[in-house]
GROMACS .gro file of N, CA and C in nm:
model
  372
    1UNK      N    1  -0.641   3.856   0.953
    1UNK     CA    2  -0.703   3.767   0.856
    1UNK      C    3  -0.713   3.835   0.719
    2UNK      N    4  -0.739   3.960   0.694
    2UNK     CA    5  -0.746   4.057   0.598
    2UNK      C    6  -0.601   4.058   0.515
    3UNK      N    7  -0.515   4.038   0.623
    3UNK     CA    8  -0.384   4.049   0.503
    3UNK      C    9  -0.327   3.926   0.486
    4UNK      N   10  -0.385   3.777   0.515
    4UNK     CA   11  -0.335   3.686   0.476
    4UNK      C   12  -0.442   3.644   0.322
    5UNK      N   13  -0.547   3.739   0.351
    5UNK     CA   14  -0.624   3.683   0.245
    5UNK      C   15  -0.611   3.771   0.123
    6UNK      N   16  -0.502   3.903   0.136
    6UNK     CA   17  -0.449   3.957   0.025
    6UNK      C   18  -0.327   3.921  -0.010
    7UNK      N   19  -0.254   3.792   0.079
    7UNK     CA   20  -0.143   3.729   0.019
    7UNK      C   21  -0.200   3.630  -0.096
    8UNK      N   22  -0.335   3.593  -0.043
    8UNK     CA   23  -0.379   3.458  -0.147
    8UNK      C   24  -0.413   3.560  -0.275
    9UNK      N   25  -0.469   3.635  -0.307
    9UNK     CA   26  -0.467   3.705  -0.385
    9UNK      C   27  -0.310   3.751  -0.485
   10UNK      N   28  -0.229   3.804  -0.370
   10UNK     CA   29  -0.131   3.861  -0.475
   10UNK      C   30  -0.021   3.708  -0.515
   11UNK      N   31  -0.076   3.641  -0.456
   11UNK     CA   32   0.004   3.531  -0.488
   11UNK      C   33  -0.035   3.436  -0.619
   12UNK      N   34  -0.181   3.445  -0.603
   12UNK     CA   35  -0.245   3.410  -0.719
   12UNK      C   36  -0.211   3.456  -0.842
   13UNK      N   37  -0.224   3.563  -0.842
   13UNK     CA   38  -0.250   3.680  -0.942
   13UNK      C   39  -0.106   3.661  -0.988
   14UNK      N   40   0.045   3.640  -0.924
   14UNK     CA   41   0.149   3.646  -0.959
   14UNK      C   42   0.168   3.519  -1.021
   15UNK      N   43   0.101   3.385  -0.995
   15UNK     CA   44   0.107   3.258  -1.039
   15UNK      C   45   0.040   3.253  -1.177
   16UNK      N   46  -0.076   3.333  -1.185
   16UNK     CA   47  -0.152   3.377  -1.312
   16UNK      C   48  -0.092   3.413  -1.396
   17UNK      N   49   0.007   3.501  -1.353
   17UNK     CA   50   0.085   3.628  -1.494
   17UNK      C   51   0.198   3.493  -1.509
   18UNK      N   52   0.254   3.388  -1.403
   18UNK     CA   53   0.385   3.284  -1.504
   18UNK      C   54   0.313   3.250  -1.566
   19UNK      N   55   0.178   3.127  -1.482
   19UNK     CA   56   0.128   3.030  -1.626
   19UNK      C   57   0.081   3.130  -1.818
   20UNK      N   58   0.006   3.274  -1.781
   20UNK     CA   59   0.027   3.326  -1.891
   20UNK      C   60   0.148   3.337  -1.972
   21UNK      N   61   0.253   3.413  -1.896
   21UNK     CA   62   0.363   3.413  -1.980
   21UNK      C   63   0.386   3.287  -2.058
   22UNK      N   64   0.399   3.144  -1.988
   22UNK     CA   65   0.454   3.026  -2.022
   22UNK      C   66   0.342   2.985  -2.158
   23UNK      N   67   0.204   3.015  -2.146
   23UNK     CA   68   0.131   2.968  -2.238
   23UNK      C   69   0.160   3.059  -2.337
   24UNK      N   70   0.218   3.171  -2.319
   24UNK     CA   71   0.226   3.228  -2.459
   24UNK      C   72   0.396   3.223  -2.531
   25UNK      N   73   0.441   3.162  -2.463
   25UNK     CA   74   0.569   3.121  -2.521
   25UNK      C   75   0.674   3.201  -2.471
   26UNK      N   76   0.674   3.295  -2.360
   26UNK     CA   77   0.767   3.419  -2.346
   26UNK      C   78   0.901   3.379  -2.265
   27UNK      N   79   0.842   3.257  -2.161
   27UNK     CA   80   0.926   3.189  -2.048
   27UNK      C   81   1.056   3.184  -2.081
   28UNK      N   82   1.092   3.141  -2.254
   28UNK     CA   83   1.269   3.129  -2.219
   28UNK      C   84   1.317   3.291  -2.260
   29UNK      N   85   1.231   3.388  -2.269
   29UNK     CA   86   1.297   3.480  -2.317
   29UNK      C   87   1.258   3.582  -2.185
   30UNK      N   88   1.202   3.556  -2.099
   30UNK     CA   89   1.165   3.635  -1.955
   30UNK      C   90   1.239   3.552  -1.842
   31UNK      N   91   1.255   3.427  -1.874
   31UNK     CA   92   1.296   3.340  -1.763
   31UNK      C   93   1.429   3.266  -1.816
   32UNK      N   94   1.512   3.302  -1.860
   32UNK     CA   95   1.608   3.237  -1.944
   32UNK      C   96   1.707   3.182  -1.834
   33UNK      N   97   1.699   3.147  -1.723
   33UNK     CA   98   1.815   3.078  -1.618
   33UNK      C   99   1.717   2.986  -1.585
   34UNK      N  100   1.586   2.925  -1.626
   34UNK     CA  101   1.524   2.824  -1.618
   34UNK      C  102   1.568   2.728  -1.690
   35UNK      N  103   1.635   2.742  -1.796
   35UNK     CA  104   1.664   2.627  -1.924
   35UNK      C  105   1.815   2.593  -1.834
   36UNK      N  106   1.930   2.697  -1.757
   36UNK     CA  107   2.078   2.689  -1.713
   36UNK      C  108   2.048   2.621  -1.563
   37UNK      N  109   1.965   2.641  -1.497
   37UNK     CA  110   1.966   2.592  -1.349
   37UNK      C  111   1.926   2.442  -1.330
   38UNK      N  112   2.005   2.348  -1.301
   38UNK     CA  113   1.947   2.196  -1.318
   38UNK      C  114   1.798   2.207  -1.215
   39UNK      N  115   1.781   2.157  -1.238
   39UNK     CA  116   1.633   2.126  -1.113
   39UNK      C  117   1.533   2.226  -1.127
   40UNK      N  118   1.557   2.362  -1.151
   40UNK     CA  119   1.490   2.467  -1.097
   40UNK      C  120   1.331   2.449  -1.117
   41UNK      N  121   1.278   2.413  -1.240
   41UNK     CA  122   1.162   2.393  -1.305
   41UNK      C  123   1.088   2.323  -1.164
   42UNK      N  124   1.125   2.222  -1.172
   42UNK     CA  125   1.059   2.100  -1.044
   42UNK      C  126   1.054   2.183  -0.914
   43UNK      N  127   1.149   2.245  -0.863
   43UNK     CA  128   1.153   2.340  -0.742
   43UNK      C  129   1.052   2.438  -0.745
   44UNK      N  130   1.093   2.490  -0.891
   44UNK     CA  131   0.947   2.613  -0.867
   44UNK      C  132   0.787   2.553  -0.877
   45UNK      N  133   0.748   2.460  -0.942
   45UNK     CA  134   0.622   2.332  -0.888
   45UNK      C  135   0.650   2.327  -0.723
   46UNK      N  136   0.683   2.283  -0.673
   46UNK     CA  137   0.693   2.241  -0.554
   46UNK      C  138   0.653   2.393  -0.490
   47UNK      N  139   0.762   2.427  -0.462
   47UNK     CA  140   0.741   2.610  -0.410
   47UNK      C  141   0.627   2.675  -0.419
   48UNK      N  142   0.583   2.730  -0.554
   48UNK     CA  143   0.512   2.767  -0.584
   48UNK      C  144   0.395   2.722  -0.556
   49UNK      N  145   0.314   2.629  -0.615
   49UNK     CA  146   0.175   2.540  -0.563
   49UNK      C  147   0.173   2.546  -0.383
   50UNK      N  148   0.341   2.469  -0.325
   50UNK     CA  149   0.315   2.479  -0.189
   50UNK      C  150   0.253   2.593  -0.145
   51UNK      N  151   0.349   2.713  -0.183
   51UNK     CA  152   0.333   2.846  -0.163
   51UNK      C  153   0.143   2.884  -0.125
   52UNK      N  154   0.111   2.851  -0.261
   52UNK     CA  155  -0.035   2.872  -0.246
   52UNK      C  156  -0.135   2.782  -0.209
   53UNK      N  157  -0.084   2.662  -0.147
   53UNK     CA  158  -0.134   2.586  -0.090
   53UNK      C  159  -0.146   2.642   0.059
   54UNK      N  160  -0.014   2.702   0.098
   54UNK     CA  161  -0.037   2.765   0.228
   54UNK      C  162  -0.105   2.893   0.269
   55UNK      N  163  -0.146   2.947   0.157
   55UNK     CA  164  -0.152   3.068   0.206
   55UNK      C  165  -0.341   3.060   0.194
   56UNK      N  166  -0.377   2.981   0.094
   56UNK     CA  167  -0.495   2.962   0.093
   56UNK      C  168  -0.548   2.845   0.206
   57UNK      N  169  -0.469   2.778   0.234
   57UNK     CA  170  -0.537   2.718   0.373
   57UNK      C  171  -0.487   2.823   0.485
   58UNK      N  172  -0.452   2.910   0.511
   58UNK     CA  173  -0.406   2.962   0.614
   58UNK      C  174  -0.508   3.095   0.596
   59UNK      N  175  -0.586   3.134   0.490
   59UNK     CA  176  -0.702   3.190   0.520
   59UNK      C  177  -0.794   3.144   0.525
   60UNK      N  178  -0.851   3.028   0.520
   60UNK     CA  179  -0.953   2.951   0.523
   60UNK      C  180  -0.943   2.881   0.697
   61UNK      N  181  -0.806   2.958   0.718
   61UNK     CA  182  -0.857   2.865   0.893
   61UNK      C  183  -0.796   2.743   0.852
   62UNK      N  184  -0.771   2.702   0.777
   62UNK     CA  185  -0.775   2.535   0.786
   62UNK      C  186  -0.873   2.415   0.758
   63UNK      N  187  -0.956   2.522   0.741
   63UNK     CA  188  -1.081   2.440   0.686
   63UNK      C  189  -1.083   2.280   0.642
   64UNK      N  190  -1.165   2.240   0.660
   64UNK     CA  191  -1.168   2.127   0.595
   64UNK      C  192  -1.296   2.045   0.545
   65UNK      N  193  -1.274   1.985   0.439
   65UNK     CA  194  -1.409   1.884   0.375
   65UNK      C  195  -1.381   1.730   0.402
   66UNK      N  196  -1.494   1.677   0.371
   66UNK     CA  197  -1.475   1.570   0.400
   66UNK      C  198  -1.462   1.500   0.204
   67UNK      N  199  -1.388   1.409   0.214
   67UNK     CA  200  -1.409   1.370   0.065
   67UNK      C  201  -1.381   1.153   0.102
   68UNK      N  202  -1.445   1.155   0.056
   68UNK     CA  203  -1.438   0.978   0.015
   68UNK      C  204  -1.437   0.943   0.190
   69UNK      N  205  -1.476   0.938   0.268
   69UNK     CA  206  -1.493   0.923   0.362
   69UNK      C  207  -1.346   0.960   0.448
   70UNK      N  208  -1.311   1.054   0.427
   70UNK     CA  209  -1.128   1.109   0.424
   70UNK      C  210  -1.119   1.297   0.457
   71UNK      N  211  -1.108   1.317   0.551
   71UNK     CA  212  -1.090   1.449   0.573
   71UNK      C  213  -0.987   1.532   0.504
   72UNK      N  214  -1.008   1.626   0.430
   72UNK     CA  215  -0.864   1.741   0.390
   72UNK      C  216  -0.918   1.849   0.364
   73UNK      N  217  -0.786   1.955   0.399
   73UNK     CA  218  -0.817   2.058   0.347
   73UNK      C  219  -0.892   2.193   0.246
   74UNK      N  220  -0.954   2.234   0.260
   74UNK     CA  221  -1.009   2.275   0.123
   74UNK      C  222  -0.875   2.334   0.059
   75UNK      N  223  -0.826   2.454   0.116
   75UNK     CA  224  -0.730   2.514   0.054
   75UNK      C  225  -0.667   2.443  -0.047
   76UNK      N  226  -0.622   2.287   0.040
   76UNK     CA  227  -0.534   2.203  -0.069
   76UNK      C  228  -0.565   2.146  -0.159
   77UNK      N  229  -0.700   2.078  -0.130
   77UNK     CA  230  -0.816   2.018  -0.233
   77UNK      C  231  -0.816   2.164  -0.396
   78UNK      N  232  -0.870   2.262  -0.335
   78UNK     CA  233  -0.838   2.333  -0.473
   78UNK      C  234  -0.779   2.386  -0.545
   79UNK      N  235  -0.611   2.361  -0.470
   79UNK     CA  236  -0.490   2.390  -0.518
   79UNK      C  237  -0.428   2.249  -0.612
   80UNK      N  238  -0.514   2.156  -0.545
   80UNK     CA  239  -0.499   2.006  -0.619
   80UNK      C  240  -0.582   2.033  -0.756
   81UNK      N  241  -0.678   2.058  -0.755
   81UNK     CA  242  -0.759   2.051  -0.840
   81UNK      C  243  -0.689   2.144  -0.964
   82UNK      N  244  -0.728   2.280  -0.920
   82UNK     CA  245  -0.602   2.390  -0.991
   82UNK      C  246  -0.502   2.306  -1.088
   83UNK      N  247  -0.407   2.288  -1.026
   83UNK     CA  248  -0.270   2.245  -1.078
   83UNK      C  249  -0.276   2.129  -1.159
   84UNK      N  250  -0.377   2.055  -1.132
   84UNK     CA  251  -0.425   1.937  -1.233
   84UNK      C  252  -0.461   1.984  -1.370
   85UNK      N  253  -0.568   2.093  -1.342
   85UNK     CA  254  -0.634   2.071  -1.459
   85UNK      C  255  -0.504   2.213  -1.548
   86UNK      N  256  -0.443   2.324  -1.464
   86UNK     CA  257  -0.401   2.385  -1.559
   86UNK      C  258  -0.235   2.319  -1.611
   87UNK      N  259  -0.216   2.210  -1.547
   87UNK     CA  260  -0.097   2.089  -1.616
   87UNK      C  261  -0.158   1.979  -1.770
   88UNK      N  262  -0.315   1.956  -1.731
   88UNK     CA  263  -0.371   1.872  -1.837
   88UNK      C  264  -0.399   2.018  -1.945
   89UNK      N  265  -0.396   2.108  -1.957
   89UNK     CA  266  -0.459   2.195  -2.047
   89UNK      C  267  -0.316   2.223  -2.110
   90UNK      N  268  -0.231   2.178  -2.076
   90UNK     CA  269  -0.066   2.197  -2.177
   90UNK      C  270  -0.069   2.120  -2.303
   91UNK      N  271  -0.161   2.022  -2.297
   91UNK     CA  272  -0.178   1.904  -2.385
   91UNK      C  273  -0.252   2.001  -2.511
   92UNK      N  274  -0.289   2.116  -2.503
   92UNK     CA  275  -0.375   2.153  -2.594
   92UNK      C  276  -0.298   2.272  -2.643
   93UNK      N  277  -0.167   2.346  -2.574
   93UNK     CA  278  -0.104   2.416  -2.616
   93UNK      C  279   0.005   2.438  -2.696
   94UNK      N  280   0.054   2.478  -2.773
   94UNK     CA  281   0.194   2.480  -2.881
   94UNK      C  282   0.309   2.536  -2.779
   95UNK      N  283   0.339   2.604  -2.716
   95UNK     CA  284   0.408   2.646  -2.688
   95UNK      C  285   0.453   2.572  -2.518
   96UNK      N  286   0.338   2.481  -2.487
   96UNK     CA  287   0.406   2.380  -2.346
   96UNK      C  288   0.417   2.252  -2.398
   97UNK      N  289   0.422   2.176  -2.265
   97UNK     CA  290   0.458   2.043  -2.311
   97UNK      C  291   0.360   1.953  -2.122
   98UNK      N  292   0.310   1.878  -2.145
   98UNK     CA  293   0.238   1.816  -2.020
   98UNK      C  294   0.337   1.736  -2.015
   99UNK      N  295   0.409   1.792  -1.891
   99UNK     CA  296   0.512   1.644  -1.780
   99UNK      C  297   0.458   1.621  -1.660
  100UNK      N  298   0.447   1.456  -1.632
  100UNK     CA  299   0.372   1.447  -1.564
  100UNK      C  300   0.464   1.474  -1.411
  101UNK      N  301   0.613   1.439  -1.433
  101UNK     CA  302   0.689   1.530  -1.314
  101UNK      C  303   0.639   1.623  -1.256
  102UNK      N  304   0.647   1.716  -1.359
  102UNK     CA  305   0.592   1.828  -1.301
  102UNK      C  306   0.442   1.832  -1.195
  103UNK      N  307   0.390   1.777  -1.255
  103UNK     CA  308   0.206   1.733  -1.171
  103UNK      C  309   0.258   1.682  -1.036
  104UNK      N  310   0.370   1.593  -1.040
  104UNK     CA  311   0.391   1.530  -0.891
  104UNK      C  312   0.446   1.615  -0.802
  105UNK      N  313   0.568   1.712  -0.900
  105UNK     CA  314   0.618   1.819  -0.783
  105UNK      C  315   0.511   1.919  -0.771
  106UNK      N  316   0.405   1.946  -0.820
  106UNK     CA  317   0.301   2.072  -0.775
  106UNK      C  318   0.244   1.966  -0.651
  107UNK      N  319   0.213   1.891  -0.671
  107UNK     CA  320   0.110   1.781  -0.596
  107UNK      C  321   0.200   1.757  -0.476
  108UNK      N  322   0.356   1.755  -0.478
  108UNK     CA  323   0.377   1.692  -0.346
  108UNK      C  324   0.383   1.866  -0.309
  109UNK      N  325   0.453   1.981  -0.291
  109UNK     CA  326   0.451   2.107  -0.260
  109UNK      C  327   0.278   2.132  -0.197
  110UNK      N  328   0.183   2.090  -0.273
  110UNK     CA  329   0.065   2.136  -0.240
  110UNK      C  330   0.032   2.071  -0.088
  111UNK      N  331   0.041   1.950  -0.114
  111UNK     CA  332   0.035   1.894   0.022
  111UNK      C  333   0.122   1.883   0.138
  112UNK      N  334   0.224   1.922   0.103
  112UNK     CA  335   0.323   1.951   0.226
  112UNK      C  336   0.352   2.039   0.287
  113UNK      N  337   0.313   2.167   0.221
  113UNK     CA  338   0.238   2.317   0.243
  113UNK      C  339   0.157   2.326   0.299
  114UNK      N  340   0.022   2.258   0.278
  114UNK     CA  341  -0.092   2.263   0.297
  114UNK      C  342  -0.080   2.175   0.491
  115UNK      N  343  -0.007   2.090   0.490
  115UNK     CA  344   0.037   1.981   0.640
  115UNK      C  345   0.130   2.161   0.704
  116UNK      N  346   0.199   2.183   0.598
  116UNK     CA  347   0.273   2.288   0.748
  116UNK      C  348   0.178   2.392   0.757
  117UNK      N  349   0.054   2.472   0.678
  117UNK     CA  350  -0.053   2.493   0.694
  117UNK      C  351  -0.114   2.458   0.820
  118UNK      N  352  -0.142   2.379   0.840
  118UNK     CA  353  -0.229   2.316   0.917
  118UNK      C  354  -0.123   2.295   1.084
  119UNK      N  355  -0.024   2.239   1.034
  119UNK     CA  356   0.079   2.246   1.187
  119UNK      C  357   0.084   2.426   1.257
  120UNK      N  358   0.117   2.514   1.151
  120UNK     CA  359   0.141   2.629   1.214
  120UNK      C  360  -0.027   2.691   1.273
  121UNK      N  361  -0.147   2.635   1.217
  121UNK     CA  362  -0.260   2.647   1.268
  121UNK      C  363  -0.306   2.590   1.417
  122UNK      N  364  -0.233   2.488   1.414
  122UNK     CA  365  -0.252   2.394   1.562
  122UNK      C  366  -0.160   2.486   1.684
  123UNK      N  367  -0.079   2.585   1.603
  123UNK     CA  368   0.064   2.571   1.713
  123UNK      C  369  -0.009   2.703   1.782
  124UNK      N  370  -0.110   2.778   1.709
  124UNK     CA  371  -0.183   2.959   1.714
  124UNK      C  372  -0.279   2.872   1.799
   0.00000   0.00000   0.00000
């Protein structure tokens, strides 16, 4: 349990240092096969969010809340939340741009992560 909960950590922390880079404008000059690879942008939303969608429900057990009379995950619930608000905070930056694509591929990755989360929890 100890080293899945230092994956959520280094995974974080590695998701921390893109969105910095990207808010400070560095992305096409650190990430320059992002602008040449068709798709890639949307893939890494998906991936990524999934990524930490799983790893934070997969230390939490699987946990779950109840919301609107509707059971889910916490892990995913605050990986939802997360990715919302640091996609609406582009709106305030010079150097991004808020697509709402993008919000759907973090959002579907989060939750489909968060479901194989939860399957590989049932299978232990």
């Amino acid at each position: 349990m100890l080293a899945i909960r230092w994956y959520v950590w280094v995974f974080f922390s590695g998701l921390t240092g893109i969105i910095v880079i990207a808010d400070l404008g560095l992305a096409p000059i650190l990430f320059p096969f992002i602008r040449t690879v068709p798709y890639i942008d949307k893939f890494s939303h998906f991936f990524l969010m999934g990524g930490l969608s799983f790893v934070l429900n997969m230390s939490l057990s699987g946990h779950r809340i109840s919301l609107l009379s509707r059971s889910a995950q916490t892990g995913t619930v605050v990986v939802l939340i997360l990715v919302t608000l640091e996609e609406c905070s582009q709106l305030f930056l010079s150097h991004r741009k808020f697509d709402p694509i993008d919000l759907i591929w973090s959002i579907l990755g989060a939750v489909v992560f968060g479901m194989l989360a939860s399957a590989f929890l049932l299978r232990n």
